[in-house]
Short mmCIF file of C-alpha atoms and ligand atoms in Angstrom, two decimals:
data_model
loop_
_atom_site.label_atom_id
_atom_site.label_comp_id
_atom_site.label_asym_id
_atom_site.label_seq_id
_atom_site.Cartn_x
_atom_site.Cartn_y
_atom_site.Cartn_z
CA UNK A 31 -23.49 18.20 -0.41
CA UNK A 32 -23.00 14.16 0.16
CA UNK A 33 -22.43 12.98 3.76
CA UNK A 34 -18.44 13.08 3.83
CA UNK A 35 -16.40 9.51 4.20
CA UNK A 36 -12.81 8.47 3.90
CA UNK A 37 -13.19 6.58 1.13
CA UNK A 38 -16.19 7.07 -1.21
CA UNK A 39 -16.54 4.07 -3.24
CA UNK A 40 -20.20 4.65 -4.80
CA UNK A 41 -19.70 7.61 -6.38
CA UNK A 42 -16.65 6.94 -8.17
CA UNK A 43 -18.80 3.21 -9.28
CA UNK A 44 -22.02 5.31 -10.49
CA UNK A 45 -19.91 7.00 -12.94
CA UNK A 46 -18.93 3.76 -14.75
CA UNK A 47 -21.59 2.04 -13.98
CA UNK A 48 -23.00 0.83 -17.12
CA UNK A 49 -19.24 -0.24 -17.82
CA UNK A 50 -18.94 -2.26 -15.10
CA UNK A 51 -22.16 -3.66 -14.87
CA UNK A 52 -21.69 -5.34 -18.58
CA UNK A 53 -17.86 -6.91 -17.17
CA UNK A 54 -19.73 -7.98 -14.55
CA UNK A 55 -22.83 -9.26 -16.41
CA UNK A 56 -20.51 -11.35 -19.54
CA UNK A 57 -18.74 -13.04 -16.63
CA UNK A 58 -21.98 -14.42 -15.17
CA UNK A 59 -23.32 -15.24 -18.71
CA UNK A 60 -20.03 -17.22 -19.44
CA UNK A 61 -20.00 -18.50 -15.67
CA UNK A 62 -16.65 -19.07 -15.93
CA UNK A 63 -15.98 -17.61 -12.29
CA UNK A 64 -12.46 -19.10 -11.49
CA UNK A 65 -9.93 -18.60 -14.17
CA UNK A 66 -12.22 -16.94 -17.24
CA UNK A 67 -10.35 -15.00 -19.77
CA UNK A 68 -10.85 -11.68 -17.64
CA UNK A 69 -8.27 -13.28 -15.19
CA UNK A 70 -5.81 -13.40 -18.14
CA UNK A 71 -6.59 -10.33 -20.08
CA UNK A 72 -6.27 -8.31 -16.83
CA UNK A 73 -2.90 -9.47 -15.94
CA UNK A 74 -1.67 -8.70 -19.25
CA UNK A 75 -3.07 -5.25 -19.19
CA UNK A 76 -1.54 -4.45 -15.75
CA UNK A 77 1.70 -5.97 -17.06
CA UNK A 78 1.61 -3.47 -19.68
CA UNK A 79 0.34 -0.40 -17.45
CA UNK A 80 3.70 -1.05 -15.33
CA UNK A 81 5.91 -2.00 -17.55
CA UNK A 82 6.51 -5.79 -15.69
CA UNK A 83 6.94 -9.06 -17.67
CA UNK A 84 4.81 -11.02 -15.51
CA UNK A 85 1.87 -10.49 -13.45
CA UNK A 86 0.44 -13.04 -11.13
CA UNK A 87 -3.00 -12.41 -10.03
CA UNK A 88 -4.29 -13.83 -6.62
CA UNK A 89 -6.50 -13.75 -3.83
CA UNK A 90 -5.80 -10.55 -1.72
CA UNK A 91 -2.17 -8.26 -1.04
CA UNK A 92 -1.49 -10.57 2.36
CA UNK A 93 -1.35 -13.45 -0.34
CA UNK A 94 0.71 -12.22 -2.54
CA UNK A 95 3.39 -11.41 0.07
CA UNK A 96 3.14 -14.82 1.57
CA UNK A 97 3.05 -16.22 -1.84
CA UNK A 98 6.34 -14.22 -2.62
CA UNK A 99 7.88 -15.44 0.64
CA UNK A 100 6.73 -18.78 -0.08
CA UNK A 101 8.50 -18.95 -3.21
CA UNK A 102 11.79 -17.60 -2.22
CA UNK A 103 12.56 -20.74 0.02
CA UNK A 104 13.24 -19.40 3.10
CA UNK A 105 13.95 -21.23 6.42
CA UNK A 106 12.36 -21.22 9.92
CA UNK A 107 14.71 -17.98 11.68
CA UNK A 108 15.57 -16.51 8.30
CA UNK A 109 15.44 -12.70 8.97
CA UNK A 110 13.76 -10.00 7.22
CA UNK A 111 14.17 -6.78 7.47
CA UNK A 112 10.66 -4.37 7.28
CA UNK A 113 9.34 -1.20 8.50
CA UNK A 114 7.25 -1.41 11.45
CA UNK A 115 5.15 1.53 10.48
CA UNK A 116 3.16 -0.41 8.03
CA UNK A 117 -0.15 -2.42 7.82
CA UNK A 118 -0.12 -5.62 9.92
CA UNK A 119 -0.15 -7.43 7.01
CA UNK A 120 3.77 -6.84 5.97
CA UNK A 121 4.80 -8.30 8.78
CA UNK A 122 2.33 -11.25 9.59
CA UNK A 123 3.02 -13.27 6.93
CA UNK A 124 6.92 -12.92 8.28
CA UNK A 125 5.52 -14.44 11.14
CA UNK A 126 3.37 -17.27 9.67
CA UNK A 127 6.46 -18.51 7.83
CA UNK A 128 8.53 -18.98 11.06
CA UNK A 129 10.25 -16.09 9.64
CA UNK A 130 12.28 -13.26 11.91
CA UNK A 131 10.62 -9.57 11.26
CA UNK A 132 13.86 -7.52 12.12
CA UNK A 133 12.21 -3.78 11.85
CA UNK A 134 13.80 -0.49 11.22
CA UNK A 135 12.30 2.90 11.48
CA UNK A 136 11.14 5.24 9.03
CA UNK A 137 12.10 8.42 7.40
CA UNK A 138 10.69 11.41 9.00
CA UNK A 139 9.60 13.14 6.01
CA UNK A 140 8.89 10.20 3.68
CA UNK A 141 7.56 7.71 6.39
CA UNK A 142 9.01 5.27 4.39
CA UNK A 143 12.30 2.80 5.08
CA UNK A 144 14.97 4.35 6.28
CA UNK A 145 18.01 3.16 3.96
CA UNK A 146 20.60 4.24 6.63
CA UNK A 147 18.99 1.59 8.99
CA UNK A 148 18.67 -1.04 6.88
CA UNK A 149 22.42 -1.03 6.24
CA UNK A 150 22.98 -1.17 9.78
CA UNK A 151 20.16 -4.18 10.45
CA UNK A 152 21.61 -6.52 7.76
CA UNK A 153 23.38 -9.46 9.13
CA UNK A 154 24.46 -12.85 7.49
CA UNK A 155 20.94 -14.27 8.25
CA UNK A 156 18.82 -11.44 6.28
CA UNK A 157 17.25 -12.94 3.53
CA UNK A 158 15.06 -10.45 2.01
CA UNK A 159 13.96 -7.15 2.52
CA UNK A 160 10.58 -5.51 2.25
CA UNK A 161 10.37 -2.23 1.80
CA UNK A 162 6.67 -0.45 1.87
CA UNK A 163 5.55 2.06 -0.51
CA UNK A 164 3.22 3.61 2.31
CA UNK A 165 0.48 6.08 1.78
CA UNK A 166 1.57 6.02 -2.19
CA UNK A 167 4.60 7.01 -2.09
CA UNK A 168 7.66 4.96 -3.42
CA UNK A 169 10.42 4.08 -0.41
CA UNK A 170 13.63 5.68 -1.74
CA UNK A 171 14.37 2.38 -4.20
CA UNK A 172 18.00 3.56 -5.87
CA UNK A 173 19.98 3.08 -2.51
CA UNK A 174 18.44 0.13 -0.95
CA UNK A 175 18.01 -1.83 -4.77
CA UNK A 176 22.15 -0.79 -4.28
CA UNK A 177 22.49 -2.23 -1.16
CA UNK A 178 20.67 -5.05 -1.27
CA UNK A 179 22.65 -6.11 -4.46
CA UNK A 180 25.78 -5.45 -2.59
CA UNK A 181 24.70 -8.01 -0.31
CA UNK A 182 22.72 -10.59 -2.60
CA UNK A 183 19.21 -9.93 -0.63
CA UNK A 184 16.32 -9.73 -2.52
CA UNK A 185 14.07 -6.93 -2.28
CA UNK A 186 10.20 -7.46 -2.35
CA UNK A 187 8.17 -4.34 -2.60
CA UNK A 188 4.86 -4.35 -0.90
CA UNK A 189 3.14 -1.76 -3.28
CA UNK A 190 -0.29 -2.81 -1.77
CA UNK A 191 -1.06 1.13 -1.60
CA UNK A 192 0.75 2.49 -4.13
CA UNK A 193 -0.35 1.02 -7.46
CA UNK A 194 0.26 3.56 -10.49
CA UNK A 195 3.20 5.54 -8.25
CA UNK A 196 6.53 6.05 -10.06
CA UNK A 197 10.31 5.94 -8.70
CA UNK A 198 12.23 8.18 -10.66
CA UNK A 199 16.42 6.71 -10.67
CA UNK A 200 19.25 9.28 -10.50
CA UNK A 201 19.61 9.33 -14.14
CA UNK A 202 15.89 10.00 -15.06
CA UNK A 203 14.53 6.33 -15.64
CA UNK A 204 10.60 6.52 -14.35
CA UNK A 205 9.70 3.05 -13.72
CA UNK A 206 6.58 2.03 -11.25
CA UNK A 207 6.48 1.15 -7.79
CA UNK A 208 6.32 -2.59 -7.37
CA UNK A 209 8.60 -3.67 -10.84
CA UNK A 210 11.86 -2.77 -9.23
CA UNK A 211 12.78 -5.29 -6.76
CA UNK A 212 12.96 -8.84 -7.47
CA UNK A 213 9.06 -8.90 -6.75
CA UNK A 214 6.69 -6.98 -6.11
CA UNK A 215 3.13 -7.30 -4.27
CA UNK A 216 -0.23 -5.79 -4.37
CA UNK A 217 -3.72 -5.20 -2.96
CA UNK A 218 -7.13 -4.77 -4.84
CA UNK A 219 -8.78 -4.37 -1.39
CA UNK A 220 -11.67 -1.96 -3.18
CA UNK A 221 -10.04 1.75 -1.33
CA UNK A 222 -6.72 0.81 -2.63
CA UNK A 223 -5.88 2.89 -5.54
CA UNK A 224 -6.75 -0.01 -8.24
CA UNK A 225 -9.18 -1.74 -6.35
CA UNK A 226 -11.88 -3.99 -6.92
CA UNK A 227 -15.45 -5.21 -5.37
CA UNK A 228 -14.04 -7.66 -3.03
CA UNK A 229 -10.34 -9.17 -2.23
CA UNK A 230 -7.70 -9.06 -5.20
CA UNK A 231 -4.15 -8.99 -5.50
CA UNK A 232 -1.42 -9.48 -7.57
CA UNK A 233 2.51 -10.15 -7.94
CA UNK A 234 4.91 -8.35 -10.09
CA UNK A 235 8.08 -10.05 -11.13
CA UNK A 236 10.42 -9.71 -14.15
CA UNK A 237 12.05 -12.84 -12.96
CA UNK A 238 10.26 -15.91 -15.58
CA UNK A 239 11.71 -18.95 -13.24
CA UNK A 240 10.49 -17.00 -9.86
CA UNK A 241 7.09 -16.24 -11.63
CA UNK A 242 6.27 -19.60 -12.88
CA UNK A 243 7.38 -21.11 -9.14
CA UNK A 244 4.76 -18.39 -7.23
CA UNK A 245 2.31 -19.57 -9.67
CA UNK A 246 2.40 -23.10 -8.62
CA UNK A 247 2.61 -21.86 -5.23
CA UNK A 248 -0.74 -19.62 -5.85
CA UNK A 249 -2.44 -22.82 -7.22
CA UNK A 250 -1.85 -26.01 -4.51
CA UNK A 251 2.00 -26.39 -5.33
CA UNK A 252 1.19 -27.84 -8.84
CA UNK A 253 2.26 -26.84 -12.21
CA UNK A 254 0.64 -30.38 -14.01
CA UNK A 255 -3.02 -30.57 -12.45
CA UNK A 256 -3.28 -33.23 -10.00
CA UNK A 257 0.57 -33.25 -9.69
CA UNK A 258 1.60 -31.81 -6.65
CA UNK A 259 5.76 -30.91 -6.17
CA UNK A 260 6.05 -28.47 -3.48
CA UNK A 261 3.70 -26.95 -0.80
CA UNK A 262 1.53 -24.44 -2.40
CA UNK A 263 -1.82 -23.13 -1.31
CA UNK A 264 -4.84 -21.73 -2.94
CA UNK A 265 -5.12 -17.98 -4.09
CA UNK A 266 -6.85 -17.00 -6.74
CA UNK A 267 -8.11 -13.81 -8.33
CA UNK A 268 -12.04 -14.65 -9.39
CA UNK A 269 -13.01 -13.44 -13.10
CA UNK A 270 -15.73 -11.14 -11.69
CA UNK A 271 -12.95 -8.97 -9.66
CA UNK A 272 -10.69 -9.43 -12.63
CA UNK A 273 -13.55 -8.14 -15.20
CA UNK A 274 -14.01 -5.11 -12.72
CA UNK A 275 -10.41 -4.08 -12.66
CA UNK A 276 -10.19 -4.80 -16.31
CA UNK A 277 -12.49 -1.62 -16.40
CA UNK A 278 -10.83 0.34 -13.55
CA UNK A 279 -7.42 0.03 -14.90
CA UNK A 280 -8.43 2.03 -17.76
CA UNK A 281 -9.15 4.87 -15.46
CA UNK A 282 -6.39 4.56 -13.10
CA UNK A 283 -4.53 7.80 -13.92
CA UNK A 284 -7.38 9.50 -13.97
CA UNK A 285 -8.03 8.31 -10.82
CA UNK A 286 -4.08 9.27 -9.27
CA UNK A 287 -4.62 12.86 -11.17
CA UNK A 288 -7.75 13.39 -8.87
CA UNK A 289 -6.24 12.32 -5.94
CA UNK A 290 -2.93 14.83 -6.72
CA UNK A 291 -5.99 17.28 -7.26
CA UNK A 292 -7.59 16.82 -4.10
CA UNK A 293 -4.02 16.09 -1.74
CA UNK A 294 -2.66 19.57 -3.81
CA UNK A 295 -5.59 21.65 -2.77
CA UNK A 296 -5.33 20.81 0.92
CA UNK A 297 -1.81 21.54 0.62
CA UNK A 298 -2.61 24.62 -0.40
CA UNK A 299 -4.80 25.10 2.51
CA UNK A 300 -2.58 24.07 4.76
CA UNK A 301 0.92 25.58 3.66
CA UNK A 302 0.92 28.68 5.91
CA UNK A 303 -0.27 26.75 9.02
CA UNK A 304 1.75 26.21 12.01
CA UNK A 305 0.16 23.42 13.34
CA UNK A 306 0.27 21.11 10.38
CA UNK A 307 2.60 19.70 8.04
CA UNK A 308 1.50 18.45 5.13
CA UNK A 309 2.82 15.13 3.34
CA UNK A 310 6.34 15.39 1.67
CA UNK A 311 6.79 14.57 -1.49
CA UNK A 312 10.16 13.50 -2.42
CA UNK A 313 11.71 14.30 -6.06
CA UNK A 314 12.64 11.04 -6.37
CA UNK A 315 8.97 9.15 -6.54
CA UNK A 316 5.33 10.55 -7.64
CA UNK A 317 2.79 10.14 -5.00
CA UNK A 318 -0.41 8.74 -5.91
CA UNK A 319 -1.86 9.67 -2.14
CA UNK A 320 -3.69 6.55 -1.89
CA UNK A 321 -3.98 9.03 2.16
CA UNK A 322 -3.58 12.35 2.55
CA UNK A 323 -1.60 11.81 5.68
CA UNK A 324 -0.27 15.07 7.51
CA UNK A 325 1.93 15.48 10.70
CA UNK A 326 0.23 17.83 13.72
CA UNK A 327 2.44 19.59 16.08
CA UNK A 328 2.01 21.55 18.75
CA UNK A 329 -0.97 20.31 19.18
CA UNK A 330 -2.80 17.08 20.60
CA UNK A 331 -3.67 14.73 17.19
CA UNK A 332 -6.11 12.94 19.41
CA UNK A 333 -8.07 16.37 20.94
CA UNK A 334 -7.70 16.91 16.68
CA UNK A 335 -9.30 14.03 15.82
CA UNK A 336 -12.17 13.98 18.10
CA UNK A 337 -12.80 17.89 17.52
CA UNK A 338 -13.56 16.54 13.88
CA UNK A 339 -15.22 13.47 14.54
CA UNK A 340 -17.94 15.72 17.24
CA UNK A 341 -18.30 17.72 13.35
CA UNK A 342 -18.91 14.61 11.40
CA UNK A 343 -15.70 14.86 9.20
CA UNK A 344 -13.79 11.68 8.91
CA UNK A 345 -10.41 11.06 9.80
CA UNK A 346 -8.44 7.89 10.61
CA UNK A 347 -5.36 6.93 11.88
CA UNK A 348 -3.45 4.44 9.85
CA UNK A 349 -1.85 2.68 11.70
CA UNK A 350 -2.74 3.15 15.48
CA UNK A 351 0.02 0.67 17.09
CA UNK A 352 3.51 0.19 15.00
CA UNK A 353 3.95 -3.74 14.26
CA UNK A 354 6.46 -3.88 16.86
CA UNK A 355 3.99 -3.26 19.52
CA UNK A 356 1.48 -5.36 18.75
CA UNK A 357 0.77 -7.90 21.42
CA UNK A 358 0.98 -11.04 18.76
CA UNK A 359 4.84 -9.68 17.92
CA UNK A 360 5.91 -8.95 21.40
CA UNK A 361 5.22 -12.45 22.25
CA UNK A 362 6.82 -13.94 19.00
CA UNK A 363 9.76 -11.86 18.98
CA UNK A 364 10.31 -9.82 22.46
CA UNK A 365 12.92 -7.97 21.22
CA UNK A 366 13.04 -4.32 22.49
CA UNK A 367 13.40 -2.32 19.29
CA UNK A 368 14.16 2.08 19.35
CA UNK A 369 12.39 3.18 16.67
CA UNK A 370 12.17 7.00 17.62
CA UNK A 371 10.44 8.16 14.35
CA UNK A 372 8.04 5.44 14.16
CA UNK A 373 7.11 6.66 17.53
CA UNK A 374 6.26 9.87 16.59
CA UNK A 375 4.59 9.63 13.65
CA UNK A 376 2.03 7.30 16.41
CA UNK A 377 1.51 9.98 17.81
CA UNK A 378 1.35 12.75 15.59
CA UNK A 379 0.00 11.46 11.79
CA UNK A 380 -3.72 11.78 11.26
CA UNK A 381 -5.14 11.32 7.75
CA UNK A 382 -7.71 12.58 6.02
CA UNK A 383 -10.72 11.82 3.68
CA UNK A 384 -9.13 10.90 0.36
CA UNK A 385 -10.57 9.27 -2.48
CA UNK A 386 -11.18 9.97 -6.19
CA UNK A 387 -14.71 11.53 -6.09
CA UNK A 388 -13.70 14.34 -3.46
CA UNK A 389 -15.41 18.14 -4.78
CA UNK A 390 -13.65 21.00 -3.99
CA UNK A 391 -16.69 22.11 -2.12
CA UNK A 392 -16.29 19.07 0.19
CA UNK A 393 -12.19 19.65 0.16
CA UNK A 394 -13.16 23.60 1.36
CA UNK A 395 -15.90 22.57 3.85
CA UNK A 396 -13.16 19.80 5.45
CA UNK A 397 -10.63 22.08 5.14
CA UNK A 398 -12.33 25.21 6.87
CA UNK A 399 -13.26 22.73 10.14
CA UNK A 400 -10.18 21.54 10.12
CA UNK A 401 -8.39 24.72 11.14
CA UNK A 402 -11.35 25.51 13.19
CA UNK A 403 -10.87 22.60 14.96
CA UNK A 404 -6.98 23.09 15.20
CA UNK A 405 -7.06 26.49 16.54
CA UNK A 406 -9.87 25.49 19.07
CA UNK A 407 -7.82 23.03 20.62
CA UNK A 408 -4.19 24.45 20.30
C1 LIG B 796 -3.51 -3.40 2.38
C2 LIG B 796 -2.18 -3.96 2.73
C3 LIG B 796 -1.78 -5.14 2.89
C4 LIG B 796 -2.91 -6.38 2.46
O1 LIG B 796 -3.52 -6.41 1.45
P1 LIG B 796 -4.93 -7.31 1.09
O2 LIG B 796 -5.68 -6.86 0.01
O3 LIG B 796 -5.65 -6.37 2.50
O4 LIG B 796 -4.82 -8.60 2.26
C5 LIG B 796 -0.52 -5.14 2.55
N1 LIG B 796 0.10 -4.58 2.75
C6 LIG B 796 0.20 -2.72 2.92
C7 LIG B 796 1.16 -1.79 3.31
C8 LIG B 796 -1.29 -2.82 2.64
O5 LIG B 796 -1.59 -1.20 2.93
#
C-alpha cells in the first residue's frame, strides 16, 4: 500500500503524465509564459464547462476575491457578510480593503452560511454577501439570492473549494456553483478540486461590465496598455498553469466521481457508528467532497486525531480557529460574536484523507483504524 496522504497529487499526475508533460513542454517551446494562448483557451473551456459568460483568470483564489471586491467600488467601513467558519482568505481580503466583516453562523448540517442569520445581519451598510461553498458543497443559494435581491446586495460566491459542484433550484434548474451570484471566485491551488501545479485562480460572472472592470483591476487598472484609469493590482494565471488546467479540466468530472466514490465508502463504513456523523448531503446540492469532514460526538476529537497520527493515518482540521477568533480580526474588529455552531464545529470536526486516487484497500484500512481508535479513546 502507498504511504497514506491527505491529498495524493503524485499518483494523479502519473496517470496523465504524457499529456501534462506535452502541454507544459509546448508552453516552454513557445516561450509565451505570460498571456500565452493556453490562458484564453482554458478560460474559454472552463466558461463552457460552468455555463458562465466570463471566466477571468488571475493569480490565486485570494486575489480573485480581492479583485471582485475592488471592482465593486466598496468604501471603507462598508459591511460584508461572511461566515467565520471558512479559510481566512475569505475574510482577509475584506480587512485588506478596510471593509468590515460581519460574521454569521453556519448551518449545523451543511456547515455553510445559515441564511436566517444572514437576514438578521443585514444593515443599511451591508454592501456584499460572501457565501462559501465549504468542503465542496454549495451554500443554500436560492433563499440567499432572493434575500440579497430584495435588499439589492451583491452576492459573491467563494467557490474555491467547490469547482464542479452543482446547486439545484426548487424548479429543478441545476447550475454550477460560482455562477449564481453577481460573481464567483475560485482557486486552482494544487489540492483543490481543479488544481494546477502552483498558484492560480479565476473569477466567474455573467455581467459584461463587471467582467471588463475586473479584467482591468487584475491588470494594473489598465484597459489600454500604459493607460491606467483605476487602481488595480497584478494578478495573472501564467501559461504553464493554464496548460496544466486545460488538461485537468477534461478529467474534472472523473475526479469528482472518484471523490464521491470515496465519500460513499466512508459513509458506508461509518453510517452505523454511534460516534461519527457523516457529512450531510443537502438535497439542493451535489457535493464534490473537496474534503471528507466528519463530526465526532461523545468522543474527544483531539484524542482521536492523536490516535490516528500514532497509526500514520493523516487527518486535518479545516480550520482549527474560526476567523472571528483570529488575533488580527479581534484586534481590527473588536466585536463579540456568538456563533455557537461555529464553536461546536471547531471542537468536533475532523477531515479524513480525500483525493482522487484512494483505493478501496486504503479506504478500508483508514476506516478500520478510525473505528479502532475511536473505540479505544471513547
Ligand atoms: C483555498 C481557498 C481560498 C484561497 O485560495 P488561494 O488560491 O490559496 O489564494 C479562498 N477561500 C477558500 C474557502 C479556500 O478554500
